[in-house]
PDB file of C-alpha atoms and ligand atoms in Angstrom:
ATOM      1  CA  UNK W   1      10.061 -23.244 -19.901  1.00 53.00           C
ATOM      2  CA  UNK W   2       9.199 -20.359 -22.209  1.00 57.00           C
ATOM      3  CA  UNK W   3       7.854 -17.098 -21.025  1.00 69.00           C
ATOM      4  CA  UNK W   4       5.017 -15.327 -22.820  1.00 83.00           C
ATOM      5  CA  UNK W   5       4.973 -11.623 -23.594  1.00 86.00           C
ATOM      6  CA  UNK W   6       2.229 -11.183 -20.999  1.00 91.00           C
ATOM      7  CA  UNK W   7       4.328 -12.900 -18.327  1.00 95.00           C
ATOM      8  CA  UNK W   8       7.214 -10.572 -19.138  1.00 93.00           C
ATOM      9  CA  UNK W   9       5.097  -7.407 -18.800  1.00 96.00           C
ATOM     10  CA  UNK W  10       5.495  -5.257 -15.663  1.00 97.00           C
ATOM     11  CA  UNK W  11       3.158  -5.109 -12.692  1.00 98.00           C
ATOM     12  CA  UNK W  12       1.814  -1.612 -12.007  1.00 98.00           C
ATOM     13  CA  UNK W  13       1.940  -0.511  -8.358  1.00 98.00           C
ATOM     14  CA  UNK W  14       0.461   2.788  -7.243  1.00 98.00           C
ATOM     15  CA  UNK W  15      -0.077   4.970  -4.212  1.00 97.00           C
ATOM     16  CA  UNK W  16      -0.997   8.557  -3.418  1.00 96.00           C
ATOM     17  CA  UNK W  17       2.688   9.222  -2.813  1.00 93.00           C
ATOM     18  CA  UNK W  18       5.620   7.479  -1.233  1.00 94.00           C
ATOM     19  CA  UNK W  19       3.955   5.013   1.152  1.00 95.00           C
ATOM     20  CA  UNK W  20       3.265   2.412  -1.535  1.00 97.00           C
ATOM     21  CA  UNK W  21       7.007   1.854  -1.729  1.00 97.00           C
ATOM     22  CA  UNK W  22       6.627  -0.268   1.421  1.00 97.00           C
ATOM     23  CA  UNK W  23       4.417  -2.587  -0.648  1.00 98.00           C
ATOM     24  CA  UNK W  24       6.757  -2.444  -3.639  1.00 98.00           C
ATOM     25  CA  UNK W  25       9.619  -3.446  -1.297  1.00 97.00           C
ATOM     26  CA  UNK W  26       7.702  -6.542  -0.218  1.00 98.00           C
ATOM     27  CA  UNK W  27       6.806  -7.460  -3.812  1.00 98.00           C
ATOM     28  CA  UNK W  28      10.493  -7.162  -4.756  1.00 97.00           C
ATOM     29  CA  UNK W  29      11.312  -9.550  -1.911  1.00 97.00           C
ATOM     30  CA  UNK W  30       8.645 -12.152  -2.599  1.00 97.00           C
ATOM     31  CA  UNK W  31       8.535 -11.916  -6.400  1.00 97.00           C
ATOM     32  CA  UNK W  32      12.123 -11.088  -7.352  1.00 95.00           C
ATOM     33  CA  UNK W  33      11.670 -11.964 -11.045  1.00 95.00           C
ATOM     34  CA  UNK W  34       8.879  -9.478 -11.715  1.00 97.00           C
ATOM     35  CA  UNK W  35       9.322  -6.181 -13.545  1.00 97.00           C
ATOM     36  CA  UNK W  36       7.630  -3.406 -11.575  1.00 98.00           C
ATOM     37  CA  UNK W  37       6.365   0.015 -12.503  1.00 98.00           C
ATOM     38  CA  UNK W  38       5.597   2.346  -9.602  1.00 98.00           C
ATOM     39  CA  UNK W  39       3.454   5.459  -9.764  1.00 98.00           C
ATOM     40  CA  UNK W  40       3.300   7.862  -6.798  1.00 97.00           C
ATOM     41  CA  UNK W  41       0.753  10.655  -7.027  1.00 97.00           C
ATOM     42  CA  UNK W  42       3.065  13.062  -5.222  1.00 96.00           C
ATOM     43  CA  UNK W  43       1.332  16.163  -6.602  1.00 97.00           C
ATOM     44  CA  UNK W  44      -2.041  15.224  -5.120  1.00 96.00           C
ATOM     45  CA  UNK W  45      -1.126  13.464  -1.865  1.00 95.00           C
ATOM     46  CA  UNK W  46      -2.803  13.076   0.625  1.00 95.00           C
ATOM     47  CA  UNK W  47      -5.780  11.015  -0.489  1.00 96.00           C
ATOM     48  CA  UNK W  48      -6.753  10.250   3.091  1.00 95.00           C
ATOM     49  CA  UNK W  49      -8.755  13.437   3.616  1.00 94.00           C
ATOM     50  CA  UNK W  50     -10.456  13.398   0.199  1.00 96.00           C
ATOM     51  CA  UNK W  51     -13.891  12.192  -0.873  1.00 96.00           C
ATOM     52  CA  UNK W  52     -14.656   8.859  -2.533  1.00 97.00           C
ATOM     53  CA  UNK W  53     -15.477  10.713  -5.743  1.00 97.00           C
ATOM     54  CA  UNK W  54     -12.081  12.384  -5.888  1.00 98.00           C
ATOM     55  CA  UNK W  55     -10.117   9.273  -4.912  1.00 98.00           C
ATOM     56  CA  UNK W  56     -11.994   7.262  -7.590  1.00 98.00           C
ATOM     57  CA  UNK W  57     -11.214   9.913 -10.211  1.00 98.00           C
ATOM     58  CA  UNK W  58      -7.528   9.992  -9.294  1.00 98.00           C
ATOM     59  CA  UNK W  59      -7.302   6.196  -9.192  1.00 98.00           C
ATOM     60  CA  UNK W  60      -8.963   5.866 -12.612  1.00 98.00           C
ATOM     61  CA  UNK W  61      -6.468   8.277 -14.133  1.00 98.00           C
ATOM     62  CA  UNK W  62      -3.572   6.319 -12.675  1.00 98.00           C
ATOM     63  CA  UNK W  63      -5.000   3.020 -13.886  1.00 98.00           C
ATOM     64  CA  UNK W  64      -5.351   4.491 -17.394  1.00 98.00           C
ATOM     65  CA  UNK W  65      -1.728   5.622 -17.245  1.00 98.00           C
ATOM     66  CA  UNK W  66      -0.579   2.172 -16.076  1.00 98.00           C
ATOM     67  CA  UNK W  67      -2.558   0.477 -18.811  1.00 98.00           C
ATOM     68  CA  UNK W  68      -0.953   2.768 -21.385  1.00 98.00           C
ATOM     69  CA  UNK W  69       2.314   1.186 -20.170  1.00 98.00           C
ATOM     70  CA  UNK W  70       0.901  -2.307 -20.784  1.00 97.00           C
ATOM     71  CA  UNK W  71       1.072  -3.589 -17.227  1.00 98.00           C
ATOM     72  CA  UNK W  72      -0.154  -7.165 -16.776  1.00 98.00           C
ATOM     73  CA  UNK W  73      -1.666  -6.569 -13.323  1.00 98.00           C
ATOM     74  CA  UNK W  74      -2.235  -3.725 -10.881  1.00 98.00           C
ATOM     75  CA  UNK W  75      -1.559  -3.421  -7.160  1.00 98.00           C
ATOM     76  CA  UNK W  76      -3.343  -0.593  -5.358  1.00 98.00           C
ATOM     77  CA  UNK W  77      -0.611  -0.015  -2.778  1.00 98.00           C
ATOM     78  CA  UNK W  78      -2.733   2.494  -0.889  1.00 98.00           C
ATOM     79  CA  UNK W  79      -5.321   1.622   1.739  1.00 98.00           C
ATOM     80  CA  UNK W  80      -7.364   4.731   1.019  1.00 98.00           C
ATOM     81  CA  UNK W  81      -7.653   4.006  -2.705  1.00 98.00           C
ATOM     82  CA  UNK W  82      -8.230   0.299  -1.937  1.00 98.00           C
ATOM     83  CA  UNK W  83     -11.029   1.273   0.461  1.00 98.00           C
ATOM     84  CA  UNK W  84     -12.730   3.825  -1.779  1.00 98.00           C
ATOM     85  CA  UNK W  85     -11.988   2.837  -5.374  1.00 98.00           C
ATOM     86  CA  UNK W  86     -11.154  -0.879  -5.584  1.00 98.00           C
ATOM     87  CA  UNK W  87     -14.640  -2.202  -6.442  1.00 96.00           C
ATOM     88  CA  UNK W  88     -15.269   0.425  -9.135  1.00 96.00           C
ATOM     89  CA  UNK W  89     -11.919  -0.062 -10.814  1.00 97.00           C
ATOM     90  CA  UNK W  90     -12.000  -3.851 -10.688  1.00 96.00           C
ATOM     91  CA  UNK W  91     -15.296  -3.780 -12.569  1.00 94.00           C
ATOM     92  CA  UNK W  92     -13.881  -1.489 -15.262  1.00 96.00           C
ATOM     93  CA  UNK W  93     -10.691  -3.264 -16.295  1.00 97.00           C
ATOM     94  CA  UNK W  94      -9.851  -6.673 -17.669  1.00 95.00           C
ATOM     95  CA  UNK W  95      -6.509  -7.321 -16.006  1.00 97.00           C
ATOM     96  CA  UNK W  96      -6.022  -8.713 -12.475  1.00 98.00           C
ATOM     97  CA  UNK W  97      -6.043  -6.128  -9.718  1.00 98.00           C
ATOM     98  CA  UNK W  98      -5.435  -6.405  -6.000  1.00 98.00           C
ATOM     99  CA  UNK W  99      -5.688  -3.931  -3.098  1.00 98.00           C
ATOM    100  CA  UNK W 100      -4.074  -4.029   0.324  1.00 98.00           C
ATOM    101  CA  UNK W 101      -7.139  -4.107   2.582  1.00 98.00           C
ATOM    102  CA  UNK W 102      -8.426  -7.651   2.102  1.00 97.00           C
ATOM    103  CA  UNK W 103      -4.959  -9.221   2.489  1.00 97.00           C
ATOM    104  CA  UNK W 104      -4.361  -7.003   5.548  1.00 98.00           C
ATOM    105  CA  UNK W 105      -7.623  -8.119   7.139  1.00 98.00           C
ATOM    106  CA  UNK W 106      -6.783 -11.787   6.479  1.00 97.00           C
ATOM    107  CA  UNK W 107      -3.413 -11.368   8.120  1.00 98.00           C
ATOM    108  CA  UNK W 108      -4.870  -9.561  11.143  1.00 98.00           C
ATOM    109  CA  UNK W 109      -7.495 -12.269  11.646  1.00 98.00           C
ATOM    110  CA  UNK W 110      -4.707 -14.868  11.556  1.00 98.00           C
ATOM    111  CA  UNK W 111      -2.598 -12.915  14.020  1.00 98.00           C
ATOM    112  CA  UNK W 112      -5.080 -12.174  16.806  1.00 98.00           C
ATOM    113  CA  UNK W 113      -5.586 -14.609  19.667  1.00 97.00           C
ATOM    114  CA  UNK W 114      -8.058 -12.463  21.623  1.00 97.00           C
ATOM    115  CA  UNK W 115     -10.215 -11.349  18.641  1.00 97.00           C
ATOM    116  CA  UNK W 116      -9.585  -7.721  19.622  1.00 97.00           C
ATOM    117  CA  UNK W 117      -8.000  -5.928  16.690  1.00 98.00           C
ATOM    118  CA  UNK W 118      -6.970  -2.289  16.296  1.00 98.00           C
ATOM    119  CA  UNK W 119      -6.816  -0.547  12.932  1.00 98.00           C
ATOM    120  CA  UNK W 120      -5.050   2.736  12.245  1.00 98.00           C
ATOM    121  CA  UNK W 121      -5.345   4.503   8.913  1.00 98.00           C
ATOM    122  CA  UNK W 122      -6.286   7.717   7.158  1.00 97.00           C
ATOM    123  CA  UNK W 123      -9.564   9.486   7.913  1.00 96.00           C
ATOM    124  CA  UNK W 124     -11.167   8.151   4.726  1.00 96.00           C
ATOM    125  CA  UNK W 125     -10.070   4.559   5.321  1.00 97.00           C
ATOM    126  CA  UNK W 126     -11.338   4.577   8.902  1.00 97.00           C
ATOM    127  CA  UNK W 127     -14.586   6.293   7.936  1.00 97.00           C
ATOM    128  CA  UNK W 128     -15.200   3.730   5.181  1.00 97.00           C
ATOM    129  CA  UNK W 129     -15.338   0.919   7.778  1.00 97.00           C
ATOM    130  CA  UNK W 130     -13.707  -1.374   5.213  1.00 97.00           C
ATOM    131  CA  UNK W 131     -11.462  -3.261   7.645  1.00 98.00           C
ATOM    132  CA  UNK W 132     -14.417  -3.890   9.971  1.00 97.00           C
ATOM    133  CA  UNK W 133     -16.352  -5.266   7.002  1.00 97.00           C
ATOM    134  CA  UNK W 134     -13.641  -7.694   5.900  1.00 97.00           C
ATOM    135  CA  UNK W 135     -12.723  -8.718   9.446  1.00 98.00           C
ATOM    136  CA  UNK W 136     -16.339  -9.445  10.378  1.00 97.00           C
ATOM    137  CA  UNK W 137     -16.782 -11.408   7.191  1.00 97.00           C
ATOM    138  CA  UNK W 138     -13.802 -13.571   8.180  1.00 97.00           C
ATOM    139  CA  UNK W 139     -14.900 -13.899  11.814  1.00 97.00           C
ATOM    140  CA  UNK W 140     -18.058 -12.239  13.215  1.00 97.00           C
ATOM    141  CA  UNK W 141     -16.648 -12.533  16.761  1.00 97.00           C
ATOM    142  CA  UNK W 142     -13.835 -10.097  16.075  1.00 98.00           C
ATOM    143  CA  UNK W 143     -14.045  -6.674  17.736  1.00 97.00           C
ATOM    144  CA  UNK W 144     -12.444  -3.844  15.805  1.00 98.00           C
ATOM    145  CA  UNK W 145     -11.383  -0.506  17.192  1.00 97.00           C
ATOM    146  CA  UNK W 146     -10.177   2.042  14.657  1.00 97.00           C
ATOM    147  CA  UNK W 147      -8.363   5.326  14.862  1.00 97.00           C
ATOM    148  CA  UNK W 148      -7.501   7.826  12.133  1.00 97.00           C
ATOM    149  CA  UNK W 149      -3.947   9.171  12.377  1.00 97.00           C
ATOM    150  CA  UNK W 150      -3.876  11.899   9.702  1.00 95.00           C
ATOM    151  CA  UNK W 151      -0.593  13.511  10.768  1.00 96.00           C
ATOM    152  CA  UNK W 152       1.391  10.308  10.270  1.00 96.00           C
ATOM    153  CA  UNK W 153       1.425  10.708   6.466  1.00 94.00           C
ATOM    154  CA  UNK W 154       3.082  14.162   6.359  1.00 93.00           C
ATOM    155  CA  UNK W 155       5.494  13.102   9.122  1.00 95.00           C
ATOM    156  CA  UNK W 156       6.550  10.100   7.042  1.00 94.00           C
ATOM    157  CA  UNK W 157       6.822  12.155   3.864  1.00 89.00           C
ATOM    158  CA  UNK W 158       9.020  14.649   5.762  1.00 90.00           C
ATOM    159  CA  UNK W 159      11.315  11.774   6.690  1.00 91.00           C
ATOM    160  CA  UNK W 160      10.622  12.124  10.457  1.00 95.00           C
ATOM    161  CA  UNK W 161      10.538   8.357  10.981  1.00 95.00           C
ATOM    162  CA  UNK W 162      12.440   8.465  14.282  1.00 94.00           C
ATOM    163  CA  UNK W 163      11.741  11.914  15.640  1.00 96.00           C
ATOM    164  CA  UNK W 164      10.509  13.316  18.947  1.00 97.00           C
ATOM    165  CA  UNK W 165       7.657  15.114  17.182  1.00 98.00           C
ATOM    166  CA  UNK W 166       6.463  11.820  15.682  1.00 98.00           C
ATOM    167  CA  UNK W 167       6.748  10.152  19.082  1.00 98.00           C
ATOM    168  CA  UNK W 168       4.567  12.850  20.644  1.00 98.00           C
ATOM    169  CA  UNK W 169       1.932  12.561  17.946  1.00 98.00           C
ATOM    170  CA  UNK W 170       1.983   8.758  18.161  1.00 98.00           C
ATOM    171  CA  UNK W 171       1.446   9.021  21.926  1.00 97.00           C
ATOM    172  CA  UNK W 172      -1.613  11.198  21.415  1.00 96.00           C
ATOM    173  CA  UNK W 173      -3.143   9.048  18.698  1.00 97.00           C
ATOM    174  CA  UNK W 174      -2.465   5.651  20.171  1.00 97.00           C
ATOM    175  CA  UNK W 175      -3.114   6.058  23.886  1.00 94.00           C
ATOM    176  CA  UNK W 176      -6.867   5.504  23.528  1.00 91.00           C
ATOM    177  CA  UNK W 177      -6.289   2.245  21.614  1.00 93.00           C
ATOM    178  CA  UNK W 178      -4.447   0.901  24.625  1.00 90.00           C
ATOM    179  CA  UNK W 179      -7.651   0.902  26.657  1.00 90.00           C
ATOM    180  CA  UNK W 180      -9.098  -1.873  24.525  1.00 92.00           C
ATOM    181  CA  UNK W 181      -6.822  -4.860  25.107  1.00 91.00           C
ATOM    182  CA  UNK W 182      -6.067  -5.341  21.427  1.00 97.00           C
ATOM    183  CA  UNK W 183      -3.367  -7.864  20.579  1.00 97.00           C
ATOM    184  CA  UNK W 184      -2.998  -6.977  16.875  1.00 98.00           C
ATOM    185  CA  UNK W 185      -2.792  -3.569  15.260  1.00 98.00           C
ATOM    186  CA  UNK W 186      -3.223  -3.205  11.504  1.00 98.00           C
ATOM    187  CA  UNK W 187      -0.966  -0.585   9.951  1.00 98.00           C
ATOM    188  CA  UNK W 188      -3.837   0.371   7.643  1.00 98.00           C
ATOM    189  CA  UNK W 189      -1.962   2.972   5.627  1.00 98.00           C
ATOM    190  CA  UNK W 190       1.040   2.077   3.511  1.00 96.00           C
ATOM    191  CA  UNK W 191       3.037   4.957   4.983  1.00 96.00           C
ATOM    192  CA  UNK W 192       2.809   3.606   8.530  1.00 97.00           C
ATOM    193  CA  UNK W 193       5.247   0.666   8.326  1.00 97.00           C
ATOM    194  CA  UNK W 194       7.938   3.351   8.158  1.00 97.00           C
ATOM    195  CA  UNK W 195       6.874   4.401  11.681  1.00 98.00           C
ATOM    196  CA  UNK W 196       6.841   0.830  12.868  1.00 97.00           C
ATOM    197  CA  UNK W 197       9.451   1.321  15.555  1.00 97.00           C
ATOM    198  CA  UNK W 198       7.704   4.301  17.155  1.00 98.00           C
ATOM    199  CA  UNK W 199       4.260   2.681  16.908  1.00 98.00           C
ATOM    200  CA  UNK W 200       5.652  -0.594  18.302  1.00 98.00           C
ATOM    201  CA  UNK W 201       7.269   1.161  21.290  1.00 97.00           C
ATOM    202  CA  UNK W 202       4.075   3.072  21.999  1.00 97.00           C
ATOM    203  CA  UNK W 203       1.804  -0.011  21.866  1.00 97.00           C
ATOM    204  CA  UNK W 204       4.147  -2.382  23.705  1.00 96.00           C
ATOM    205  CA  UNK W 205       5.328  -5.817  22.674  1.00 94.00           C
ATOM    206  CA  UNK W 206       2.068  -7.607  23.527  1.00 96.00           C
ATOM    207  CA  UNK W 207       0.520  -5.944  20.456  1.00 98.00           C
ATOM    208  CA  UNK W 208       1.601  -7.457  17.124  1.00 98.00           C
ATOM    209  CA  UNK W 209       1.850  -4.957  14.285  1.00 98.00           C
ATOM    210  CA  UNK W 210       0.257  -6.201  11.065  1.00 98.00           C
ATOM    211  CA  UNK W 211       1.730  -4.851   7.839  1.00 97.00           C
ATOM    212  CA  UNK W 212      -0.677  -5.752   4.992  1.00 97.00           C
ATOM    213  CA  UNK W 213       2.185  -5.534   2.457  1.00 97.00           C
ATOM    214  CA  UNK W 214       3.402  -9.033   3.301  1.00 97.00           C
ATOM    215  CA  UNK W 215       0.065 -10.729   2.648  1.00 96.00           C
ATOM    216  CA  UNK W 216      -0.579  -8.510  -0.393  1.00 98.00           C
ATOM    217  CA  UNK W 217       2.596  -9.740  -2.092  1.00 98.00           C
ATOM    218  CA  UNK W 218       1.630 -13.326  -1.210  1.00 97.00           C
ATOM    219  CA  UNK W 219      -1.896 -12.887  -2.613  1.00 97.00           C
ATOM    220  CA  UNK W 220      -0.442 -11.211  -5.708  1.00 98.00           C
ATOM    221  CA  UNK W 221       1.620 -14.317  -6.391  1.00 98.00           C
ATOM    222  CA  UNK W 222      -1.490 -16.478  -6.144  1.00 98.00           C
ATOM    223  CA  UNK W 223      -3.430 -14.125  -8.436  1.00 98.00           C
ATOM    224  CA  UNK W 224      -0.690 -14.090 -11.076  1.00 98.00           C
ATOM    225  CA  UNK W 225      -0.411 -17.861 -10.928  1.00 97.00           C
ATOM    226  CA  UNK W 226      -4.190 -18.253 -11.400  1.00 97.00           C
ATOM    227  CA  UNK W 227      -4.007 -16.061 -14.519  1.00 97.00           C
ATOM    228  CA  UNK W 228      -0.856 -17.759 -15.802  1.00 96.00           C
ATOM    229  CA  UNK W 229       0.925 -14.411 -15.569  1.00 97.00           C
ATOM    230  CA  UNK W 230       3.701 -15.228 -13.099  1.00 96.00           C
ATOM    231  CA  UNK W 231       7.143 -14.429 -14.500  1.00 94.00           C
ATOM    232  CA  UNK W 232       8.938 -17.788 -14.699  1.00 85.00           C
ATOM    233  CA  UNK W 233      12.017 -17.889 -12.467  1.00 76.00           C
ATOM    234  CA  UNK W 234      15.570 -18.274 -13.745  1.00 68.00           C
ATOM    235  CA  UNK W 235      14.639 -17.563 -17.347  1.00 65.00           C
ATOM    236  CA  UNK W 236      15.842 -14.012 -17.716  1.00 62.00           C
ATOM    237  CA  UNK W 237      19.449 -13.333 -16.765  1.00 64.00           C
ATOM    238  CA  UNK W 238      19.009  -9.583 -17.256  1.00 79.00           C
ATOM    239  CA  UNK W 239      16.933  -9.482 -14.077  1.00 87.00           C
ATOM    240  CA  UNK W 240      13.877  -7.391 -13.316  1.00 94.00           C
ATOM    241  CA  UNK W 241      13.438  -3.721 -14.216  1.00 95.00           C
ATOM    242  CA  UNK W 242      12.030  -1.173 -11.778  1.00 97.00           C
ATOM    243  CA  UNK W 243      10.584   2.025 -13.250  1.00 98.00           C
ATOM    244  CA  UNK W 244       9.338   4.963 -11.232  1.00 98.00           C
ATOM    245  CA  UNK W 245       6.841   7.661 -12.158  1.00 98.00           C
ATOM    246  CA  UNK W 246       5.482  10.520 -10.069  1.00 98.00           C
ATOM    247  CA  UNK W 247       3.192  13.487 -10.610  1.00 98.00           C
ATOM    248  CA  UNK W 248       5.665  15.934  -8.997  1.00 97.00           C
ATOM    249  CA  UNK W 249       8.814  16.280  -6.887  1.00 95.00           C
ATOM    250  CA  UNK W 250      11.217  13.880  -8.621  1.00 97.00           C
ATOM    251  CA  UNK W 251      14.268  14.626  -6.496  1.00 96.00           C
ATOM    252  CA  UNK W 252      12.535  14.095  -3.182  1.00 94.00           C
ATOM    253  CA  UNK W 253      11.015  10.895  -4.538  1.00 96.00           C
ATOM    254  CA  UNK W 254      14.354   9.506  -5.694  1.00 97.00           C
ATOM    255  CA  UNK W 255      16.034  10.059  -2.361  1.00 94.00           C
ATOM    256  CA  UNK W 256      13.047   8.734  -0.393  1.00 94.00           C
ATOM    257  CA  UNK W 257      12.658   5.656  -2.605  1.00 96.00           C
ATOM    258  CA  UNK W 258      16.362   4.865  -2.183  1.00 96.00           C
ATOM    259  CA  UNK W 259      15.906   4.936   1.617  1.00 94.00           C
ATOM    260  CA  UNK W 260      12.769   2.775   1.643  1.00 95.00           C
ATOM    261  CA  UNK W 261      13.977   0.237  -0.894  1.00 96.00           C
ATOM    262  CA  UNK W 262      17.606   0.248   0.317  1.00 93.00           C
ATOM    263  CA  UNK W 263      18.882   0.440  -3.235  1.00 91.00           C
ATOM    264  CA  UNK W 264      19.984   3.061  -5.696  1.00 91.00           C
ATOM    265  CA  UNK W 265      17.031   4.611  -7.499  1.00 95.00           C
ATOM    266  CA  UNK W 266      18.568   6.298 -10.523  1.00 91.00           C
ATOM    267  CA  UNK W 267      15.644   8.166 -11.986  1.00 96.00           C
ATOM    268  CA  UNK W 268      11.925   8.833 -11.907  1.00 98.00           C
ATOM    269  CA  UNK W 269       9.811  10.482 -14.563  1.00 98.00           C
ATOM    270  CA  UNK W 270       7.110  13.084 -14.109  1.00 98.00           C
ATOM    271  CA  UNK W 271       3.726  12.226 -15.603  1.00 98.00           C
ATOM    272  CA  UNK W 272       0.974  14.740 -16.270  1.00 98.00           C
ATOM    273  CA  UNK W 273      -1.587  12.486 -14.635  1.00 98.00           C
ATOM    274  CA  UNK W 274      -4.502  14.900 -15.165  1.00 97.00           C
ATOM    275  CA  UNK W 275      -4.217  14.218 -18.894  1.00 98.00           C
ATOM    276  CA  UNK W 276      -5.165  10.528 -18.458  1.00 97.00           C
TER     277      UNK W 276
HETATM  278  N1  DGL P 301      -0.625   5.622   1.688  1.00 93.84           N
HETATM  279  C1  DGL P 301      -2.009   5.916   1.689  1.00 93.84           C
HETATM  280  C2  DGL P 301      -2.787   4.786   2.342  1.00 93.84           C
HETATM  281  O1  DGL P 301      -2.318   3.681   2.418  1.00 93.84           O
HETATM  282  C3  DGL P 301      -2.493   7.167   2.297  1.00 93.84           C
HETATM  283  C4  DGL P 301      -1.777   8.425   2.290  1.00 93.84           C
HETATM  284  C5  DGL P 301      -2.678   9.548   1.908  1.00 93.84           C
HETATM  285  O2  DGL P 301      -3.424  10.078   2.739  1.00 93.84           O
HETATM  286  O3  DGL P 301      -2.613   9.875   0.740  1.00 93.84           O
HETATM  287  O4  DGL P 301      -3.893   4.989   2.783  1.00 93.84           O
END
């Protein structure tokens, strides 16, 4: 089988910062042939407390940057940007694009047995009601209880994944969710899978944690196949390339990315994203 130039192009993956690496990790696992280009908006994180207008502006700039790198498809590896900017951006570009919210909702609906689902995310994601919308579309009988956990993002970015401080904050945020007999909890921010152990301990084993990254990578494969853009397997013995771009803080990014992806991340480049 021959591969086309389009099939050989990279997939652009972006987030407000480092959390989208949890989605990148899953894409690497499920689509090991694909070249990936990651952009983390480390100068402007967090997005979770910003308005729709600002998040749309930032997301547009990133999409323009990714398109200047000739990506064949885009993954919005950020729940906040998926919640606030996905519809606008999808209507403006002519390459396939996928966010994390719809796949996450599908996975949560598949996971629950009681139809009581919890969602944790940034303030903007929770306020947007996007998970409720998708979950009710899938099954109107589902009850959703949501909680914004704004301190989780800085705790993750500080590397406090297994720390007493994070445990205390998790206790405060999550105790009220326990009153609602949920049996599935959506980790509705791409930073949160890195706090999975603490969140899991706090919620107890009867609550299944749903990481939308898994279903996002699966849906991405379907989308690429539909557009005849999937990189054919076994054709390229050089293997995939992974390129990293950030808007600030290269050194911190490199060390963090190495930890999340469990591999050596040699370099990342700084992009002046405001110029796009
Ligand atoms: N990782 C982003 C998300 O999934 C949010 C972090 C932020 O507030 O920028 O929502």
